Coordinates of C-alpha atoms and ligand atoms in Angstrom, one line a residue:
M1080 CA 25.9 6.5 54.0
R1081 CA 29.3 5.2 55.1
R1082 CA 31.3 7.1 57.7
K1083 CA 32.7 10.2 56.1
S1084 CA 36.3 9.0 56.7
K1085 CA 35.7 6.1 54.4
I1086 CA 34.2 8.2 51.6
K1087 CA 36.4 9.1 48.7
A1088 CA 35.7 12.2 46.5
G1089 CA 37.2 14.1 43.7
F1090 CA 36.9 17.9 43.6
I1091 CA 37.7 19.9 40.5
G1092 CA 37.8 23.7 40.5
L1093 CA 39.5 25.4 43.5
G1094 CA 38.6 29.0 42.7
T1095 CA 36.8 31.6 44.8
M1096 CA 34.0 29.2 45.8
G1097 CA 35.4 25.7 45.2
S1098 CA 38.5 26.2 47.3
A1099 CA 36.5 26.9 50.5
M1100 CA 33.9 24.2 49.6
A1101 CA 36.7 21.5 49.1
Q1102 CA 38.4 22.6 52.4
N1103 CA 35.1 22.2 54.3
L1104 CA 34.6 18.7 52.8
L1105 CA 38.2 17.8 53.9
R1106 CA 37.5 19.1 57.4
S1107 CA 34.7 16.5 57.7
G1108 CA 37.3 13.7 57.5
M1109 CA 36.6 12.6 53.9
E1110 CA 39.4 11.7 51.6
V1111 CA 39.3 14.2 48.7
A1112 CA 41.5 14.3 45.6
V1113 CA 41.6 17.9 44.3
F1114 CA 42.6 19.3 40.9
D1115 CA 42.7 22.7 39.4
S1116 CA 44.3 23.7 36.1
D1117 CA 46.0 26.7 37.8
V1118 CA 48.7 25.2 40.0
D1119 CA 48.7 28.2 42.3
K1120 CA 45.2 27.2 43.5
L1121 CA 46.6 23.9 44.8
E1122 CA 48.9 25.6 47.3
D1123 CA 46.5 25.7 50.3
F1124 CA 45.8 22.0 49.9
W1125 CA 49.3 20.4 50.1
S1126 CA 49.3 20.4 53.9
I1127 CA 45.7 19.3 54.5
P1128 CA 45.4 15.7 55.9
N1129 CA 43.3 13.3 53.8
C1130 CA 43.9 15.5 50.7
R1131 CA 45.5 14.1 47.6
I1132 CA 46.7 16.6 44.9
A1133 CA 45.6 15.0 41.6
S1134 CA 47.4 15.5 38.3
S1135 CA 44.3 15.7 36.1
P1136 CA 40.5 15.2 36.4
M1137 CA 41.1 11.6 35.4
D1138 CA 43.5 11.1 38.3
A1139 CA 41.1 12.8 40.7
A1140 CA 38.4 10.4 39.6
I1141 CA 40.3 7.3 40.6
D1142 CA 38.3 5.4 43.3
A1143 CA 36.0 8.4 43.8
D1144 CA 32.5 7.7 45.0
Y1145 CA 31.5 11.3 44.5
F1146 CA 33.0 13.8 42.1
F1147 CA 32.4 17.5 42.5
T1148 CA 32.7 20.1 39.8
M1149 CA 32.8 23.8 40.7
L1150 CA 34.0 25.4 37.4
P1151 CA 33.4 28.6 35.5
D1152 CA 31.0 27.3 32.8
S1153 CA 29.7 24.2 31.0
E1154 CA 32.5 24.2 28.3
V1155 CA 35.0 23.7 31.1
V1156 CA 32.8 21.1 32.8
E1157 CA 32.7 19.2 29.5
E1158 CA 36.4 19.3 29.1
V1159 CA 36.9 18.1 32.7
L1160 CA 34.5 15.2 32.3
F1161 CA 34.9 14.1 28.7
G1162 CA 38.2 15.7 27.6
E1163 CA 41.6 14.1 26.9
N1164 CA 42.3 13.5 30.6
G1165 CA 38.6 13.6 31.6
A1166 CA 37.1 12.1 34.7
V1167 CA 34.9 9.6 32.8
L1168 CA 38.0 7.7 31.8
K1169 CA 38.4 6.6 35.5
L1170 CA 35.0 7.1 37.2
R1171 CA 33.6 3.8 38.2
E1172 CA 30.0 2.6 37.6
K1173 CA 27.4 4.2 39.9
A1174 CA 29.8 7.0 40.9
L1175 CA 27.9 10.3 41.4
I1176 CA 29.0 13.5 39.8
I1177 CA 27.7 16.5 41.7
E1178 CA 27.8 19.4 39.2
M1179 CA 27.8 22.7 41.2
S1180 CA 28.8 25.2 38.6
T1181 CA 26.4 27.7 37.2
G1182 CA 26.2 26.4 33.7
S1183 CA 23.8 25.6 30.8
P1184 CA 20.8 23.4 31.5
V1185 CA 21.0 22.1 27.9
A1186 CA 24.7 21.1 28.4
F1187 CA 23.7 19.5 31.7
Q1188 CA 21.1 17.3 30.0
D1189 CA 23.6 16.4 27.3
F1190 CA 26.2 15.3 30.0
R1191 CA 23.5 13.3 31.7
K1192 CA 22.6 11.4 28.6
R1193 CA 26.2 10.6 27.8
L1194 CA 27.0 9.6 31.3
H1195 CA 23.9 7.4 31.6
Q1196 CA 25.4 5.2 28.8
Q1197 CA 28.4 4.6 31.0
H1198 CA 26.3 4.0 34.1
I1199 CA 27.7 7.1 35.8
R1200 CA 25.2 9.3 37.7
I1201 CA 25.1 13.1 37.7
I1202 CA 23.0 15.6 39.5
D1203 CA 23.0 19.4 39.5
A1204 CA 23.6 21.2 42.7
P1205 CA 24.4 24.9 42.0
V1206 CA 25.0 27.1 45.0
G1207 CA 23.8 30.5 46.0
R1208 CA 25.4 33.3 48.2
T1209 CA 28.9 34.5 48.5
P1210 CA 32.5 33.4 49.0
G1211 CA 32.2 34.3 52.7
H1212 CA 29.2 31.9 53.0
A1213 CA 31.3 29.2 51.2
K1214 CA 34.0 29.7 53.9
R1215 CA 31.6 29.5 56.8
G1216 CA 29.7 26.5 55.3
D1217 CA 26.5 28.6 55.0
L1218 CA 25.8 28.3 51.3
L1219 CA 22.3 27.8 49.8
V1220 CA 22.5 24.5 47.8
L1221 CA 19.8 23.9 45.1
V1222 CA 19.5 20.2 44.3
G1223 CA 18.2 18.6 41.1
A1224 CA 17.8 14.9 42.1
D1225 CA 15.4 12.3 43.4
E1226 CA 14.9 12.2 47.2
E1227 CA 16.9 9.0 47.6
T1228 CA 20.0 10.5 46.0
L1229 CA 19.6 13.7 48.1
D1230 CA 19.4 11.6 51.3
E1231 CA 22.6 9.8 50.2
I1232 CA 24.6 13.0 49.7
R1233 CA 23.0 15.4 52.2
P1234 CA 25.8 14.9 54.8
L1235 CA 28.3 15.9 52.1
L1236 CA 26.3 19.0 51.1
E1237 CA 26.0 20.0 54.7
C1238 CA 29.8 20.3 54.9
F1239 CA 29.4 23.6 53.0
G1240 CA 25.7 24.2 52.8
K1241 CA 23.3 25.5 55.4
D1242 CA 20.1 25.6 53.4
I1243 CA 19.7 22.6 51.1
V1244 CA 16.6 22.8 48.8
L1245 CA 15.4 19.9 46.7
V1246 CA 14.1 21.7 43.6
G1247 CA 13.0 18.7 41.4
P1248 CA 14.5 16.0 39.2
P1249 CA 18.0 16.4 37.7
G1250 CA 18.3 19.6 35.6
H1251 CA 15.8 21.6 37.6
A1252 CA 18.2 23.1 40.1
I1253 CA 20.3 24.7 37.5
R1254 CA 17.2 26.1 35.9
L1255 CA 16.1 27.7 39.1
K1256 CA 19.6 29.0 39.7
I1257 CA 19.4 30.7 36.3
V1258 CA 15.9 32.1 37.1
N1259 CA 17.4 33.5 40.3
N1260 CA 20.3 35.0 38.6
Y1261 CA 18.1 36.6 35.9
M1262 CA 16.3 38.5 38.7
S1263 CA 19.6 39.3 40.4
M1264 CA 21.2 40.7 37.2
V1265 CA 18.2 42.6 36.0
G1266 CA 18.0 43.9 39.5
M1267 CA 21.5 45.3 39.1
V1268 CA 20.5 47.3 36.1
L1269 CA 17.2 48.4 37.7
T1270 CA 19.1 49.5 40.9
A1271 CA 21.7 51.3 38.8
E1272 CA 19.0 53.0 36.6
T1273 CA 17.1 54.1 39.7
L1274 CA 20.2 55.6 41.4
L1275 CA 21.2 57.4 38.2
L1276 CA 17.7 58.9 37.9
A1277 CA 17.8 60.0 41.5
K1278 CA 21.2 61.7 41.0
K1279 CA 20.2 63.3 37.7
A1280 CA 17.0 64.6 39.5
G1281 CA 19.2 66.3 42.0
I1282 CA 18.4 64.0 45.0
D1283 CA 21.1 63.4 47.6
R1284 CA 22.2 59.8 47.1
D1285 CA 22.3 58.8 50.8
I1286 CA 18.8 60.1 51.3
A1287 CA 17.6 58.2 48.1
V1288 CA 19.2 55.0 49.3
K1289 CA 17.8 55.3 52.8
V1290 CA 14.2 55.9 51.5
L1291 CA 14.4 53.2 48.8
Q1292 CA 15.5 50.6 51.4
S1293 CA 12.3 51.3 53.3
T1294 CA 9.8 51.2 50.4
T1295 CA 8.1 48.3 48.6
A1296 CA 10.2 49.2 45.6
G1297 CA 13.4 48.5 47.6
K1298 CA 12.2 45.6 49.6
G1299 CA 11.2 43.8 46.4
Q1300 CA 7.8 42.9 44.9
I1301 CA 8.6 39.2 45.4
N1302 CA 8.5 39.8 49.1
V1303 CA 5.8 42.3 49.4
N1304 CA 3.0 42.4 46.8
F1305 CA 3.2 39.3 44.7
P1306 CA 2.6 36.7 47.5
R1307 CA -0.4 38.5 48.9
K1308 CA -2.0 39.6 45.6
V1309 CA -1.7 37.7 42.2
L1310 CA 0.0 34.6 43.7
A1311 CA -2.9 34.4 46.2
G1312 CA -5.4 34.7 43.3
D1313 CA -6.3 38.3 44.2
I1314 CA -6.1 40.8 41.4
S1315 CA -8.5 43.3 42.8
P1316 CA -6.8 46.6 42.4
D1317 CA -4.9 47.8 45.4
F1318 CA -3.0 49.8 42.8
P1319 CA -4.2 49.2 39.2
L1320 CA -2.1 48.8 36.1
S1321 CA -3.5 52.1 34.8
L1322 CA -1.9 54.0 37.7
G1323 CA 1.3 52.0 37.2
L1324 CA 1.3 53.3 33.6
K1325 CA 0.9 56.8 34.8
D1326 CA 3.8 56.5 37.3
I1327 CA 6.2 54.7 34.9
S1328 CA 5.4 57.4 32.3
L1329 CA 6.2 60.2 34.9
A1330 CA 9.6 58.5 35.6
V1331 CA 10.5 58.0 31.9
E1332 CA 9.6 61.7 31.2
L1333 CA 11.6 62.9 34.2
A1334 CA 14.6 60.8 33.0
K1335 CA 14.3 62.2 29.5
A1336 CA 14.2 65.8 30.8
E1337 CA 17.3 65.1 33.0
G1338 CA 19.3 63.1 30.5
A1339 CA 19.2 59.7 32.3
P1340 CA 18.8 56.8 29.9
L1341 CA 16.4 54.3 31.4
F1342 CA 16.6 51.1 29.3
L1343 CA 14.4 49.0 31.5
G1344 CA 12.1 51.9 32.1
G1345 CA 11.2 52.2 28.4
A1346 CA 10.5 48.5 28.2
A1347 CA 8.4 48.6 31.4
R1348 CA 6.3 51.5 30.1
E1349 CA 5.6 49.5 26.9
L1350 CA 4.4 46.6 28.9
F1351 CA 2.2 48.7 31.2
A1352 CA 0.6 50.3 28.1
L1353 CA -0.4 46.8 26.9
A1354 CA -2.6 46.3 29.9
K1355 CA -5.4 48.3 28.4
P1356 CA -5.7 46.5 25.0
W1357 CA -5.5 43.1 26.9
G1358 CA -8.3 44.1 29.2
R1359 CA -6.3 44.3 32.4
S1360 CA -5.8 48.0 33.1
Q1361 CA -8.1 48.0 36.1
Q1362 CA -6.5 44.9 37.7
D1363 CA -3.8 45.1 40.4
C1364 CA -0.3 45.9 39.2
T1365 CA 0.8 42.4 40.1
A1366 CA -1.5 41.1 37.3
M1367 CA 1.5 42.1 35.2
L1368 CA 2.3 38.4 35.7
L1369 CA -1.0 37.4 34.0
L1370 CA -0.4 39.9 31.2
L1371 CA 3.0 38.3 30.5
E1372 CA 1.3 34.9 30.6
D1373 CA -1.2 36.2 28.0
L1374 CA 1.7 37.4 25.8
A1375 CA 3.6 34.1 26.2
R1376 CA 0.5 32.2 25.1
S1377 CA 0.0 34.4 22.1
S1378 CA 3.6 34.2 20.8
Ligands
LIG184 P1 36.5 30.9 39.8 O1 36.9 31.4 38.5 O2 37.1 31.6 41.0 O3 37.0 29.4 40.0 C1 37.0 28.5 38.9 C2 38.2 27.6 39.1 O4 38.2 26.6 38.0 C3 39.5 28.4 38.9 O5 40.4 28.1 40.0 C4 40.1 27.8 37.6 O6 41.5 27.8 37.6 C5 39.5 26.4 37.6 N1 39.5 25.9 36.2 C6 39.2 26.5 35.0 N2 39.3 25.7 34.0 C7 39.7 24.5 34.5 C8 40.0 23.2 34.0 N3 39.9 23.0 32.7 N4 40.3 22.2 34.8 C9 40.4 22.4 36.2 N5 40.1 23.6 36.7 C10 39.8 24.6 35.9 O7 35.0 30.8 39.9 P2 34.0 30.8 41.3 O8 33.7 32.1 41.7 O9 34.6 29.8 42.2 O10 32.7 30.2 40.6 C11 32.6 28.8 40.2 C12 31.1 28.6 39.7 O11 30.2 28.9 40.7 C13 30.8 29.5 38.5 O12 30.0 28.8 37.6 C14 30.1 30.7 39.2 O13 29.1 31.3 38.3 C15 29.4 30.0 40.3 N6 29.1 30.8 41.5 C16 30.0 31.8 41.9 C17 29.7 32.6 43.1 C18 30.6 33.7 43.5 O14 30.2 34.5 44.4 N7 31.9 33.7 43.1 C19 28.5 32.3 43.8 C20 27.7 31.3 43.4 C21 28.0 30.5 42.3

């Protein structure tokens, strides 16, 4: 890779995450042309050396070797790339688009196909963690690319990322990001349901939180039981699915008596009840993964 001071980049989307990421790129000495449809977001950038305020995505794409997008969703990314003043009108052959938004994997593959016809490269590099991490340059960056391309851009990603993980070929990083966010968002509901149940059951909230933070439930099955049991090929019952059914049933019944709606709880009980007809009730609770794989195969 050339010295950073010789590299030219475009960066579109200077919101909560993108603003800090673009500023970290600029701090490395790169020349960056920035654009955001909200002019207020440009304010912090006027005084930064090496920064050019672009008038459109097309303008930001002029001379860019690398073109970053950090936008709300795939519809906006499509507009920025292919719209009336879209970047593809000026991006040169072999330029690399680094799409960092959390968007649709289907839309990403469509962009990739369309850009391939114009000899423009695109990879997916969605980020994890918080706006604070973006400011400190400590983001998790998931990369969907070949190794050669990652080697090429690693110094750029390191301007805002501390942990850079090559997930697989283009399109795989955004898939993993969605998998992660599925767990995160369902975890929001599960945590809220759990705290509601504790409150309705008359438990002091501070005590409930403290206890849950110390148990396997709170620490997360992905950290505690799954790696040492089903993922290690061991489904001998430390705690069988039959006992899991008993416990989830107790919770659902308590919730019913106390007037706490448990949406996930009802679905979980149905799944635990399926363990018996599928011949898995005496296997470890983590064999829930195998039960779901059974169900996926049969659907
Ligand atoms: P944001 O809404 O703060 O920023 C998006 C920016 O895009 C805004 O400044 C907006 O004005 C700009 N924009 C919208 N339409 C545009 C257009 N047509 N042309 C140019 N600019 C346009 O969002 P964010 O929090 O920075 O998140 C960006 C992406 O990163 C999202 O996909 C989000 O899901 C993901 N993400 C967010 C976080 C977080 O903690 N906020 C963490 C990880 C990933």
